[in-house]
């Protein structure tokens, strides 16, 4: 009985480890949720790739928290609406950097590449600068796995994200948390679309 239980535990542990490896390498059965992809892109658009430009993880319990989460999630939701047009809207709790599903899903996938800093003033989130290019490649490759996502829809999704981000950016500017530079955003868009096209072409070659 004890040997059987030990074998079962080892089997479960191995399966769990394989699942974690698959998630973090972008090879999981399920693709990353579109809202989570949009959230990471929104952080990159805001140049939140260093501790100095990190975004505070506030809940939606306070007016300040609701404004900040709306500013970050507005662009992410616009992106998700293009990528997954028939997906229903999310609750306010899900649209939160603190305890919300979007960021939790991104953390599960990106792990150390998406950093949460714990400070005396609270928790702050940013993309690790040394993994920025790797993050772009990861999410571009993950989106390329969506057979229903046409390549020409990606620029539209990116533009929708930027429009939503800028429309609500006052909430970030109010807290001196807006760091976007249009020139950097244009370069990011070009890099992202190029990475997507390469990943899609690679997938097509491998499926032949």
PDB file of C-alpha atoms in Angstrom:
ATOM      1  CA  UNK A   1       0.000   0.000   0.000  1.00  0.00           C
ATOM      2  CA  UNK A   2       2.798   2.407   0.965  1.00  0.00           C
ATOM      3  CA  UNK A   3       4.764   1.582  -2.216  1.00  0.00           C
ATOM      4  CA  UNK A   4       1.672   2.148  -4.333  1.00  0.00           C
ATOM      5  CA  UNK A   5       1.044   5.504  -2.679  1.00  0.00           C
ATOM      6  CA  UNK A   6       4.666   6.546  -3.238  1.00  0.00           C
ATOM      7  CA  UNK A   7       4.511   5.567  -6.922  1.00  0.00           C
ATOM      8  CA  UNK A   8       1.286   7.527  -7.285  1.00  0.00           C
ATOM      9  CA  UNK A   9       2.865  10.583  -5.672  1.00  0.00           C
ATOM     10  CA  UNK A  10       5.885  10.375  -7.975  1.00  0.00           C
ATOM     11  CA  UNK A  11       3.606  10.051 -10.969  1.00  0.00           C
ATOM     12  CA  UNK A  12       1.622  13.113  -9.870  1.00  0.00           C
ATOM     13  CA  UNK A  13       4.806  15.107  -9.163  1.00  0.00           C
ATOM     14  CA  UNK A  14       6.252  14.289 -12.587  1.00  0.00           C
ATOM     15  CA  UNK A  15       3.013  15.239 -14.328  1.00  0.00           C
ATOM     16  CA  UNK A  16       2.865  18.499 -12.382  1.00  0.00           C
ATOM     17  CA  UNK A  17       6.479  19.331 -13.219  1.00  0.00           C
ATOM     18  CA  UNK A  18       5.879  18.607 -16.907  1.00  0.00           C
ATOM     19  CA  UNK A  19       2.840  20.875 -16.820  1.00  0.00           C
ATOM     20  CA  UNK A  20       4.818  23.745 -15.295  1.00  0.00           C
ATOM     21  CA  UNK A  21       7.631  23.306 -17.837  1.00  0.00           C
ATOM     22  CA  UNK A  22       5.104  23.287 -20.691  1.00  0.00           C
ATOM     23  CA  UNK A  23       3.445  26.467 -19.428  1.00  0.00           C
ATOM     24  CA  UNK A  24       6.701  28.355 -19.020  1.00  0.00           C
ATOM     25  CA  UNK A  25       8.120  27.221 -22.355  1.00  0.00           C
ATOM     26  CA  UNK A  26       4.961  28.113 -24.287  1.00  0.00           C
ATOM     27  CA  UNK A  27       4.151  24.496 -25.129  1.00  0.00           C
ATOM     28  CA  UNK A  28       1.097  23.945 -22.942  1.00  0.00           C
ATOM     29  CA  UNK A  29      -1.992  22.423 -24.551  1.00  0.00           C
ATOM     30  CA  UNK A  30      -4.031  25.561 -23.874  1.00  0.00           C
ATOM     31  CA  UNK A  31      -2.920  28.921 -25.225  1.00  0.00           C
ATOM     32  CA  UNK A  32      -2.493  31.912 -22.943  1.00  0.00           C
ATOM     33  CA  UNK A  33      -5.690  33.855 -22.269  1.00  0.00           C
ATOM     34  CA  UNK A  34      -5.996  36.821 -24.640  1.00  0.00           C
ATOM     35  CA  UNK A  35      -6.634  39.256 -21.782  1.00  0.00           C
ATOM     36  CA  UNK A  36      -3.387  38.127 -20.141  1.00  0.00           C
ATOM     37  CA  UNK A  37      -1.469  38.615 -23.374  1.00  0.00           C
ATOM     38  CA  UNK A  38      -3.010  42.076 -23.707  1.00  0.00           C
ATOM     39  CA  UNK A  39      -2.080  42.925 -20.143  1.00  0.00           C
ATOM     40  CA  UNK A  40       1.580  42.049 -20.709  1.00  0.00           C
ATOM     41  CA  UNK A  41       1.627  44.073 -23.937  1.00  0.00           C
ATOM     42  CA  UNK A  42       0.067  47.016 -22.067  1.00  0.00           C
ATOM     43  CA  UNK A  43       2.918  46.860 -19.544  1.00  0.00           C
ATOM     44  CA  UNK A  44       5.415  46.838 -22.415  1.00  0.00           C
ATOM     45  CA  UNK A  45       3.657  49.759 -24.117  1.00  0.00           C
ATOM     46  CA  UNK A  46       3.958  51.668 -20.856  1.00  0.00           C
ATOM     47  CA  UNK A  47       7.665  50.725 -20.754  1.00  0.00           C
ATOM     48  CA  UNK A  48       7.100  49.070 -17.376  1.00  0.00           C
ATOM     49  CA  UNK A  49      10.221  46.971 -17.802  1.00  0.00           C
ATOM     50  CA  UNK A  50      12.193  48.209 -14.802  1.00  0.00           C
ATOM     51  CA  UNK A  51      11.554  48.686 -11.066  1.00  0.00           C
ATOM     52  CA  UNK A  52      11.512  52.459 -11.625  1.00  0.00           C
ATOM     53  CA  UNK A  53       8.610  52.148 -14.066  1.00  0.00           C
ATOM     54  CA  UNK A  54       6.706  49.369 -12.297  1.00  0.00           C
ATOM     55  CA  UNK A  55       2.929  49.622 -11.811  1.00  0.00           C
ATOM     56  CA  UNK A  56       1.421  49.248  -8.319  1.00  0.00           C
ATOM     57  CA  UNK A  57      -0.801  46.222  -7.791  1.00  0.00           C
ATOM     58  CA  UNK A  58      -3.913  47.842  -6.358  1.00  0.00           C
ATOM     59  CA  UNK A  59      -7.261  46.176  -5.793  1.00  0.00           C
ATOM     60  CA  UNK A  60     -10.501  47.585  -7.153  1.00  0.00           C
ATOM     61  CA  UNK A  61     -11.733  48.357  -3.627  1.00  0.00           C
ATOM     62  CA  UNK A  62     -10.665  52.013  -3.769  1.00  0.00           C
ATOM     63  CA  UNK A  63     -11.377  54.748  -6.359  1.00  0.00           C
ATOM     64  CA  UNK A  64      -7.636  55.048  -7.029  1.00  0.00           C
ATOM     65  CA  UNK A  65      -7.349  51.308  -7.554  1.00  0.00           C
ATOM     66  CA  UNK A  66     -10.329  51.239  -9.911  1.00  0.00           C
ATOM     67  CA  UNK A  67      -8.897  54.084 -11.989  1.00  0.00           C
ATOM     68  CA  UNK A  68      -5.453  52.492 -12.227  1.00  0.00           C
ATOM     69  CA  UNK A  69      -6.757  49.036 -13.091  1.00  0.00           C
ATOM     70  CA  UNK A  70      -9.081  50.515 -15.690  1.00  0.00           C
ATOM     71  CA  UNK A  71      -6.151  52.344 -17.287  1.00  0.00           C
ATOM     72  CA  UNK A  72      -4.078  49.162 -17.592  1.00  0.00           C
ATOM     73  CA  UNK A  73      -6.900  46.778 -18.462  1.00  0.00           C
ATOM     74  CA  UNK A  74      -8.695  49.035 -20.953  1.00  0.00           C
ATOM     75  CA  UNK A  75      -6.097  48.448 -23.651  1.00  0.00           C
ATOM     76  CA  UNK A  76      -5.772  44.761 -22.730  1.00  0.00           C
ATOM     77  CA  UNK A  77      -9.521  44.243 -23.122  1.00  0.00           C
ATOM     78  CA  UNK A  78      -9.584  46.034 -26.474  1.00  0.00           C
ATOM     79  CA  UNK A  79      -6.813  43.692 -27.613  1.00  0.00           C
ATOM     80  CA  UNK A  80      -8.689  40.628 -26.367  1.00  0.00           C
ATOM     81  CA  UNK A  81     -11.886  41.717 -28.135  1.00  0.00           C
ATOM     82  CA  UNK A  82     -10.086  41.608 -31.486  1.00  0.00           C
ATOM     83  CA  UNK A  83      -8.280  38.340 -30.764  1.00  0.00           C
ATOM     84  CA  UNK A  84     -11.379  36.668 -29.258  1.00  0.00           C
ATOM     85  CA  UNK A  85     -14.377  38.654 -30.585  1.00  0.00           C
ATOM     86  CA  UNK A  86     -17.030  36.363 -29.091  1.00  0.00           C
ATOM     87  CA  UNK A  87     -15.617  36.290 -25.568  1.00  0.00           C
ATOM     88  CA  UNK A  88     -17.877  37.754 -22.874  1.00  0.00           C
ATOM     89  CA  UNK A  89     -16.907  40.690 -20.660  1.00  0.00           C
ATOM     90  CA  UNK A  90     -15.132  40.167 -17.346  1.00  0.00           C
ATOM     91  CA  UNK A  91     -16.102  41.159 -13.853  1.00  0.00           C
ATOM     92  CA  UNK A  92     -14.408  44.059 -12.055  1.00  0.00           C
ATOM     93  CA  UNK A  93     -12.583  41.574  -9.824  1.00  0.00           C
ATOM     94  CA  UNK A  94     -10.998  39.895 -12.833  1.00  0.00           C
ATOM     95  CA  UNK A  95      -9.844  43.294 -14.127  1.00  0.00           C
ATOM     96  CA  UNK A  96      -7.539  43.812 -11.174  1.00  0.00           C
ATOM     97  CA  UNK A  97      -3.763  43.699 -10.881  1.00  0.00           C
ATOM     98  CA  UNK A  98      -4.191  42.475  -7.311  1.00  0.00           C
ATOM     99  CA  UNK A  99      -5.728  39.008  -7.299  1.00  0.00           C
ATOM    100  CA  UNK A 100      -7.171  39.283 -10.808  1.00  0.00           C
ATOM    101  CA  UNK A 101      -7.075  36.360 -13.218  1.00  0.00           C
ATOM    102  CA  UNK A 102      -5.358  38.244 -16.048  1.00  0.00           C
ATOM    103  CA  UNK A 103      -2.148  38.904 -14.142  1.00  0.00           C
ATOM    104  CA  UNK A 104      -2.241  35.541 -12.341  1.00  0.00           C
ATOM    105  CA  UNK A 105      -2.379  33.740 -15.701  1.00  0.00           C
ATOM    106  CA  UNK A 106       0.482  35.847 -17.052  1.00  0.00           C
ATOM    107  CA  UNK A 107       2.585  35.072 -13.959  1.00  0.00           C
ATOM    108  CA  UNK A 108       1.932  31.334 -14.324  1.00  0.00           C
ATOM    109  CA  UNK A 109       3.210  31.435 -17.879  1.00  0.00           C
ATOM    110  CA  UNK A 110       6.028  33.976 -17.685  1.00  0.00           C
ATOM    111  CA  UNK A 111       7.226  33.207 -14.144  1.00  0.00           C
ATOM    112  CA  UNK A 112      10.508  35.056 -13.404  1.00  0.00           C
ATOM    113  CA  UNK A 113      10.113  37.135 -16.558  1.00  0.00           C
ATOM    114  CA  UNK A 114       7.225  39.040 -14.953  1.00  0.00           C
ATOM    115  CA  UNK A 115       8.415  40.489 -11.652  1.00  0.00           C
ATOM    116  CA  UNK A 116       6.467  41.490  -8.553  1.00  0.00           C
ATOM    117  CA  UNK A 117       8.430  43.796  -6.260  1.00  0.00           C
ATOM    118  CA  UNK A 118       7.378  43.917  -2.622  1.00  0.00           C
ATOM    119  CA  UNK A 119       7.988  47.318  -1.084  1.00  0.00           C
ATOM    120  CA  UNK A 120       6.929  49.131   2.063  1.00  0.00           C
ATOM    121  CA  UNK A 121       4.336  50.968  -0.047  1.00  0.00           C
ATOM    122  CA  UNK A 122       2.909  47.766  -1.545  1.00  0.00           C
ATOM    123  CA  UNK A 123       3.503  45.430  -4.483  1.00  0.00           C
ATOM    124  CA  UNK A 124       4.583  46.599  -7.936  1.00  0.00           C
ATOM    125  CA  UNK A 125       4.701  44.650 -11.201  1.00  0.00           C
ATOM    126  CA  UNK A 126       6.970  44.989 -14.226  1.00  0.00           C
ATOM    127  CA  UNK A 127       8.494  42.932 -17.026  1.00  0.00           C
ATOM    128  CA  UNK A 128      12.098  42.002 -16.241  1.00  0.00           C
ATOM    129  CA  UNK A 129      14.269  44.134 -18.546  1.00  0.00           C
ATOM    130  CA  UNK A 130      16.692  41.296 -19.310  1.00  0.00           C
ATOM    131  CA  UNK A 131      13.792  39.122 -20.507  1.00  0.00           C
ATOM    132  CA  UNK A 132      11.857  41.758 -22.464  1.00  0.00           C
ATOM    133  CA  UNK A 133      12.726  40.333 -25.903  1.00  0.00           C
ATOM    134  CA  UNK A 134      12.064  36.812 -24.653  1.00  0.00           C
ATOM    135  CA  UNK A 135       8.628  37.879 -23.398  1.00  0.00           C
ATOM    136  CA  UNK A 136       7.785  39.377 -26.791  1.00  0.00           C
ATOM    137  CA  UNK A 137       8.828  36.160 -28.537  1.00  0.00           C
ATOM    138  CA  UNK A 138       6.848  34.076 -26.037  1.00  0.00           C
ATOM    139  CA  UNK A 139       3.537  35.903 -26.402  1.00  0.00           C
ATOM    140  CA  UNK A 140       3.928  36.290 -30.177  1.00  0.00           C
ATOM    141  CA  UNK A 141       4.531  32.541 -30.524  1.00  0.00           C
ATOM    142  CA  UNK A 142       1.611  31.804 -28.229  1.00  0.00           C
ATOM    143  CA  UNK A 143      -0.730  33.945 -30.337  1.00  0.00           C
ATOM    144  CA  UNK A 144       0.603  32.298 -33.506  1.00  0.00           C
ATOM    145  CA  UNK A 145      -0.754  28.981 -32.186  1.00  0.00           C
ATOM    146  CA  UNK A 146      -4.307  30.358 -32.509  1.00  0.00           C
ATOM    147  CA  UNK A 147      -5.390  29.020 -35.902  1.00  0.00           C
ATOM    148  CA  UNK A 148      -8.444  31.314 -35.888  1.00  0.00           C
ATOM    149  CA  UNK A 149      -6.291  34.449 -35.539  1.00  0.00           C
ATOM    150  CA  UNK A 150      -5.469  35.874 -38.972  1.00  0.00           C
ATOM    151  CA  UNK A 151      -2.090  37.539 -39.328  1.00  0.00           C
ATOM    152  CA  UNK A 152      -3.698  40.736 -40.604  1.00  0.00           C
ATOM    153  CA  UNK A 153      -5.816  40.972 -37.424  1.00  0.00           C
ATOM    154  CA  UNK A 154      -2.771  41.425 -35.227  1.00  0.00           C
ATOM    155  CA  UNK A 155      -1.973  45.031 -36.180  1.00  0.00           C
ATOM    156  CA  UNK A 156      -5.644  45.840 -35.593  1.00  0.00           C
ATOM    157  CA  UNK A 157      -5.513  44.234 -32.139  1.00  0.00           C
ATOM    158  CA  UNK A 158      -2.330  46.112 -31.280  1.00  0.00           C
ATOM    159  CA  UNK A 159      -3.779  49.439 -32.445  1.00  0.00           C
ATOM    160  CA  UNK A 160      -6.937  48.797 -30.420  1.00  0.00           C
ATOM    161  CA  UNK A 161      -4.805  48.167 -27.342  1.00  0.00           C
ATOM    162  CA  UNK A 162      -2.866  51.392 -27.832  1.00  0.00           C
ATOM    163  CA  UNK A 163      -6.059  53.406 -28.344  1.00  0.00           C
ATOM    164  CA  UNK A 164      -7.623  51.984 -25.183  1.00  0.00           C
ATOM    165  CA  UNK A 165      -4.437  52.532 -23.213  1.00  0.00           C
ATOM    166  CA  UNK A 166      -4.135  56.163 -24.268  1.00  0.00           C
ATOM    167  CA  UNK A 167      -7.809  56.947 -23.685  1.00  0.00           C
ATOM    168  CA  UNK A 168      -7.517  56.006 -20.024  1.00  0.00           C
ATOM    169  CA  UNK A 169      -3.909  57.049 -19.535  1.00  0.00           C
ATOM    170  CA  UNK A 170      -4.875  60.071 -17.427  1.00  0.00           C
ATOM    171  CA  UNK A 171      -5.241  57.762 -14.432  1.00  0.00           C
ATOM    172  CA  UNK A 172      -1.613  56.701 -14.850  1.00  0.00           C
ATOM    173  CA  UNK A 173      -0.438  60.254 -15.534  1.00  0.00           C
ATOM    174  CA  UNK A 174      -2.127  61.397 -12.334  1.00  0.00           C
ATOM    175  CA  UNK A 175       0.110  59.064 -10.350  1.00  0.00           C
ATOM    176  CA  UNK A 176       3.183  59.783 -12.497  1.00  0.00           C
ATOM    177  CA  UNK A 177       2.962  56.219 -13.785  1.00  0.00           C
ATOM    178  CA  UNK A 178       2.680  56.773 -17.529  1.00  0.00           C
ATOM    179  CA  UNK A 179       5.954  56.148 -19.347  1.00  0.00           C
ATOM    180  CA  UNK A 180       4.880  55.418 -22.914  1.00  0.00           C
ATOM    181  CA  UNK A 181       6.864  56.907 -25.786  1.00  0.00           C
ATOM    182  CA  UNK A 182       5.180  56.770 -29.216  1.00  0.00           C
ATOM    183  CA  UNK A 183       8.457  55.974 -30.997  1.00  0.00           C
ATOM    184  CA  UNK A 184       9.105  53.047 -28.638  1.00  0.00           C
ATOM    185  CA  UNK A 185       5.522  51.859 -29.095  1.00  0.00           C
ATOM    186  CA  UNK A 186       5.941  51.829 -32.877  1.00  0.00           C
ATOM    187  CA  UNK A 187       9.136  49.774 -32.543  1.00  0.00           C
ATOM    188  CA  UNK A 188       7.396  47.393 -30.157  1.00  0.00           C
ATOM    189  CA  UNK A 189       4.528  46.906 -32.614  1.00  0.00           C
ATOM    190  CA  UNK A 190       6.938  46.168 -35.462  1.00  0.00           C
ATOM    191  CA  UNK A 191       8.935  43.732 -33.342  1.00  0.00           C
ATOM    192  CA  UNK A 192       5.805  41.996 -32.107  1.00  0.00           C
ATOM    193  CA  UNK A 193       4.230  41.585 -35.556  1.00  0.00           C
ATOM    194  CA  UNK A 194       7.519  40.317 -36.998  1.00  0.00           C
ATOM    195  CA  UNK A 195       7.853  37.751 -34.187  1.00  0.00           C
ATOM    196  CA  UNK A 196       4.268  36.608 -34.778  1.00  0.00           C
ATOM    197  CA  UNK A 197       4.840  36.173 -38.529  1.00  0.00           C
ATOM    198  CA  UNK A 198       8.012  34.147 -37.931  1.00  0.00           C
ATOM    199  CA  UNK A 199       6.290  31.931 -35.370  1.00  0.00           C
ATOM    200  CA  UNK A 200       3.293  31.352 -37.645  1.00  0.00           C
ATOM    201  CA  UNK A 201       5.576  30.443 -40.573  1.00  0.00           C
ATOM    202  CA  UNK A 202       7.540  28.063 -38.343  1.00  0.00           C
ATOM    203  CA  UNK A 203       4.321  26.378 -37.207  1.00  0.00           C
ATOM    204  CA  UNK A 204       3.200  25.924 -40.802  1.00  0.00           C
ATOM    205  CA  UNK A 205       6.540  24.375 -41.802  1.00  0.00           C
ATOM    206  CA  UNK A 206       6.423  21.963 -38.868  1.00  0.00           C
ATOM    207  CA  UNK A 207       2.879  20.876 -39.715  1.00  0.00           C
ATOM    208  CA  UNK A 208       3.757  19.955 -43.317  1.00  0.00           C
TER     209      UNK A 208
END
